[in-house]
Amino acid sequence: MYSIVKTAALHGIKGIPVYVEADISRGMPMFEMVGFLASEVKEAKERVRIGLKNSGIELPPSHITINFTPADIRKSGSGFDLAVAAALLCAMGMIPKESLRRACMLGEVGLNGEVLPVRGILP
């Protein structure tokens, strides 16, 4: 299944809208994240996977692709974790797509599944 969640990237003192797309499909089990990502954003894959597992939610053994658009803006920081988690849960059918349509999500996900604050939220 496919889902999309809105978030934002900090570019100087300006907030740039970013969309996190998640696709879960049949195929060789893997978890791929693309879209001009800094290393701390790439690490979200493990934070989110472990945070969901410790909250009682196992990711399916499927081909999982997370795409961050627009691809020409560098994404950095841990504030994308919550959007990745929500996009995955929506793609798994655990969150209704309608409930995410008007939301913008920013937050770091701890290994226990707790949502943690992030800096730079004002812009």
PDB file of N, CA, C and O in Angstrom, residues 3-9 16-21 68-69 79-80 82-84 86-87 97-107:
ATOM      1  N   SER A   3       1.173   5.525   1.032  1.00  0.00           N
ATOM      2  CA  SER A   3       0.659   6.630   1.846  1.00  0.00           C
ATOM      3  C   SER A   3       1.600   7.821   1.717  1.00  0.00           C
ATOM      4  O   SER A   3       2.739   7.686   1.276  1.00  0.00           O
ATOM      5  N   ILE A   4       1.112   8.980   2.136  1.00  0.00           N
ATOM      6  CA  ILE A   4       1.912  10.207   2.100  1.00  0.00           C
ATOM      7  C   ILE A   4       1.603  11.039   3.341  1.00  0.00           C
ATOM      8  O   ILE A   4       0.448  11.119   3.772  1.00  0.00           O
ATOM      9  N   VAL A   5       2.663  11.625   3.924  1.00  0.00           N
ATOM     10  CA  VAL A   5       2.537  12.439   5.129  1.00  0.00           C
ATOM     11  C   VAL A   5       3.311  13.734   4.917  1.00  0.00           C
ATOM     12  O   VAL A   5       4.418  13.725   4.370  1.00  0.00           O
ATOM     13  N   LYS A   6       2.738  14.831   5.368  1.00  0.00           N
ATOM     14  CA  LYS A   6       3.408  16.133   5.260  1.00  0.00           C
ATOM     15  C   LYS A   6       4.304  16.363   6.463  1.00  0.00           C
ATOM     16  O   LYS A   6       3.947  16.033   7.589  1.00  0.00           O
ATOM     17  N   THR A   7       5.458  16.975   6.203  1.00  0.00           N
ATOM     18  CA  THR A   7       6.371  17.411   7.246  1.00  0.00           C
ATOM     19  C   THR A   7       7.080  18.647   6.705  1.00  0.00           C
ATOM     20  O   THR A   7       6.617  19.243   5.740  1.00  0.00           O
ATOM     21  N   ALA A   8       8.189  19.043   7.304  1.00  0.00           N
ATOM     22  CA  ALA A   8       8.907  20.231   6.827  1.00  0.00           C
ATOM     23  C   ALA A   8      10.396  20.094   7.116  1.00  0.00           C
ATOM     24  O   ALA A   8      10.800  19.412   8.057  1.00  0.00           O
ATOM     25  N   ALA A   9      11.168  20.750   6.272  1.00  0.00           N
ATOM     26  CA  ALA A   9      12.620  20.810   6.450  1.00  0.00           C
ATOM     27  C   ALA A   9      13.002  22.248   6.747  1.00  0.00           C
ATOM     28  O   ALA A   9      12.393  23.177   6.222  1.00  0.00           O
ATOM     29  N   ILE A  16      10.476  24.546   4.781  1.00  0.00           N
ATOM     30  CA  ILE A  16      10.126  24.099   3.434  1.00  0.00           C
ATOM     31  C   ILE A  16       9.231  22.860   3.553  1.00  0.00           C
ATOM     32  O   ILE A  16       9.613  21.894   4.223  1.00  0.00           O
ATOM     33  N   PRO A  17       8.052  22.868   2.919  1.00  0.00           N
ATOM     34  CA  PRO A  17       7.204  21.674   2.974  1.00  0.00           C
ATOM     35  C   PRO A  17       7.903  20.465   2.345  1.00  0.00           C
ATOM     36  O   PRO A  17       8.534  20.577   1.294  1.00  0.00           O
ATOM     37  N   VAL A  18       7.808  19.337   3.013  1.00  0.00           N
ATOM     38  CA  VAL A  18       8.376  18.074   2.537  1.00  0.00           C
ATOM     39  C   VAL A  18       7.283  17.021   2.670  1.00  0.00           C
ATOM     40  O   VAL A  18       6.504  17.047   3.624  1.00  0.00           O
ATOM     41  N   TYR A  19       7.242  16.117   1.720  1.00  0.00           N
ATOM     42  CA  TYR A  19       6.282  15.017   1.756  1.00  0.00           C
ATOM     43  C   TYR A  19       7.044  13.707   1.912  1.00  0.00           C
ATOM     44  O   TYR A  19       8.017  13.467   1.210  1.00  0.00           O
ATOM     45  N   VAL A  20       6.593  12.894   2.849  1.00  0.00           N
ATOM     46  CA  VAL A  20       7.189  11.578   3.082  1.00  0.00           C
ATOM     47  C   VAL A  20       6.211  10.552   2.530  1.00  0.00           C
ATOM     48  O   VAL A  20       5.088  10.426   3.019  1.00  0.00           O
ATOM     49  N   GLU A  21       6.641   9.865   1.473  1.00  0.00           N
ATOM     50  CA  GLU A  21       5.824   8.839   0.845  1.00  0.00           C
ATOM     51  C   GLU A  21       6.308   7.469   1.301  1.00  0.00           C
ATOM     52  O   GLU A  21       7.518   7.246   1.369  1.00  0.00           O
ATOM     53  N   PHE A  68      11.373  10.990   0.157  1.00  0.00           N
ATOM     54  CA  PHE A  68      11.221  12.354   0.659  1.00  0.00           C
ATOM     55  C   PHE A  68      11.232  13.295  -0.539  1.00  0.00           C
ATOM     56  O   PHE A  68      12.201  13.324  -1.287  1.00  0.00           O
ATOM     57  N   THR A  69      10.159  14.062  -0.731  1.00  0.00           N
ATOM     58  CA  THR A  69      10.114  15.027  -1.826  1.00  0.00           C
ATOM     59  C   THR A  69       9.887  16.421  -1.268  1.00  0.00           C
ATOM     60  O   THR A  69       9.227  16.572  -0.242  1.00  0.00           O
ATOM     61  N   GLY A  79      13.972  15.215  12.962  1.00  0.00           N
ATOM     62  CA  GLY A  79      12.569  15.598  13.006  1.00  0.00           C
ATOM     63  C   GLY A  79      11.680  14.896  12.003  1.00  0.00           C
ATOM     64  O   GLY A  79      10.455  15.041  12.053  1.00  0.00           O
ATOM     65  N   PHE A  80      12.243  14.103  11.093  1.00  0.00           N
ATOM     66  CA  PHE A  80      11.453  13.391  10.098  1.00  0.00           C
ATOM     67  C   PHE A  80      10.962  12.038  10.597  1.00  0.00           C
ATOM     68  O   PHE A  80      10.144  11.391   9.955  1.00  0.00           O
ATOM     69  N   LEU A  82       8.919  11.001  12.959  1.00  0.00           N
ATOM     70  CA  LEU A  82       7.480  10.848  13.193  1.00  0.00           C
ATOM     71  C   LEU A  82       6.721  10.720  11.878  1.00  0.00           C
ATOM     72  O   LEU A  82       5.811   9.893  11.752  1.00  0.00           O
ATOM     73  N   ALA A  83       7.095  11.513  10.882  1.00  0.00           N
ATOM     74  CA  ALA A  83       6.436  11.431   9.570  1.00  0.00           C
ATOM     75  C   ALA A  83       6.687  10.072   8.924  1.00  0.00           C
ATOM     76  O   ALA A  83       5.787   9.497   8.304  1.00  0.00           O
ATOM     77  N   VAL A  84       7.899   9.545   9.063  1.00  0.00           N
ATOM     78  CA  VAL A  84       8.217   8.212   8.521  1.00  0.00           C
ATOM     79  C   VAL A  84       7.358   7.159   9.218  1.00  0.00           C
ATOM     80  O   VAL A  84       6.756   6.306   8.564  1.00  0.00           O
ATOM     81  N   ALA A  86       4.482   7.541  10.805  1.00  0.00           N
ATOM     82  CA  ALA A  86       3.067   7.715  10.452  1.00  0.00           C
ATOM     83  C   ALA A  86       2.797   7.227   9.030  1.00  0.00           C
ATOM     84  O   ALA A  86       1.767   6.576   8.778  1.00  0.00           O
ATOM     85  N   ALA A  87       3.709   7.513   8.105  1.00  0.00           N
ATOM     86  CA  ALA A  87       3.534   7.050   6.722  1.00  0.00           C
ATOM     87  C   ALA A  87       3.545   5.526   6.663  1.00  0.00           C
ATOM     88  O   ALA A  87       2.744   4.915   5.942  1.00  0.00           O
ATOM     89  N   LYS A  97      -6.002   7.111   6.044  1.00  0.00           N
ATOM     90  CA  LYS A  97      -5.386   8.155   5.217  1.00  0.00           C
ATOM     91  C   LYS A  97      -6.017   9.523   5.471  1.00  0.00           C
ATOM     92  O   LYS A  97      -5.330  10.530   5.472  1.00  0.00           O
ATOM     93  N   GLU A  98      -7.330   9.547   5.687  1.00  0.00           N
ATOM     94  CA  GLU A  98      -8.026  10.818   5.910  1.00  0.00           C
ATOM     95  C   GLU A  98      -7.495  11.565   7.135  1.00  0.00           C
ATOM     96  O   GLU A  98      -7.468  12.779   7.160  1.00  0.00           O
ATOM     97  N   SER A  99      -7.081  10.834   8.160  1.00  0.00           N
ATOM     98  CA  SER A  99      -6.629  11.488   9.387  1.00  0.00           C
ATOM     99  C   SER A  99      -5.271  12.175   9.202  1.00  0.00           C
ATOM    100  O   SER A  99      -4.897  13.023  10.012  1.00  0.00           O
ATOM    101  N   LEU A 100      -4.534  11.831   8.147  1.00  0.00           N
ATOM    102  CA  LEU A 100      -3.224  12.442   7.904  1.00  0.00           C
ATOM    103  C   LEU A 100      -3.260  13.521   6.829  1.00  0.00           C
ATOM    104  O   LEU A 100      -2.288  14.238   6.646  1.00  0.00           O
ATOM    105  N   ARG A 101      -4.365  13.626   6.127  1.00  0.00           N
ATOM    106  CA  ARG A 101      -4.456  14.540   4.989  1.00  0.00           C
ATOM    107  C   ARG A 101      -4.143  15.996   5.340  1.00  0.00           C
ATOM    108  O   ARG A 101      -3.470  16.680   4.598  1.00  0.00           O
ATOM    109  N   ARG A 102      -4.584  16.475   6.499  1.00  0.00           N
ATOM    110  CA  ARG A 102      -4.403  17.886   6.864  1.00  0.00           C
ATOM    111  C   ARG A 102      -3.375  18.084   7.967  1.00  0.00           C
ATOM    112  O   ARG A 102      -3.250  19.173   8.502  1.00  0.00           O
ATOM    113  N   ALA A 103      -2.626  17.032   8.307  1.00  0.00           N
ATOM    114  CA  ALA A 103      -1.642  17.102   9.396  1.00  0.00           C
ATOM    115  C   ALA A 103      -0.242  17.345   8.847  1.00  0.00           C
ATOM    116  O   ALA A 103       0.073  16.962   7.729  1.00  0.00           O
ATOM    117  N   CYS A 104       0.582  17.989   9.657  1.00  0.00           N
ATOM    118  CA  CYS A 104       2.010  18.150   9.379  1.00  0.00           C
ATOM    119  C   CYS A 104       2.738  17.603  10.600  1.00  0.00           C
ATOM    120  O   CYS A 104       2.510  18.068  11.710  1.00  0.00           O
ATOM    121  N   MET A 105       3.581  16.610  10.399  1.00  0.00           N
ATOM    122  CA  MET A 105       4.197  15.904  11.522  1.00  0.00           C
ATOM    123  C   MET A 105       5.692  16.123  11.594  1.00  0.00           C
ATOM    124  O   MET A 105       6.388  15.946  10.603  1.00  0.00           O
ATOM    125  N   LEU A 106       6.165  16.507  12.781  1.00  0.00           N
ATOM    126  CA  LEU A 106       7.589  16.660  13.061  1.00  0.00           C
ATOM    127  C   LEU A 106       7.859  16.074  14.434  1.00  0.00           C
ATOM    128  O   LEU A 106       7.113  16.339  15.369  1.00  0.00           O
ATOM    129  N   GLY A 107       8.908  15.307  14.556  1.00  0.00           N
ATOM    130  CA  GLY A 107       9.277  14.753  15.843  1.00  0.00           C
ATOM    131  C   GLY A 107      10.273  13.622  15.679  1.00  0.00           C
ATOM    132  O   GLY A 107      10.311  12.966  14.646  1.00  0.00           O
TER     133      GLY A 107
END
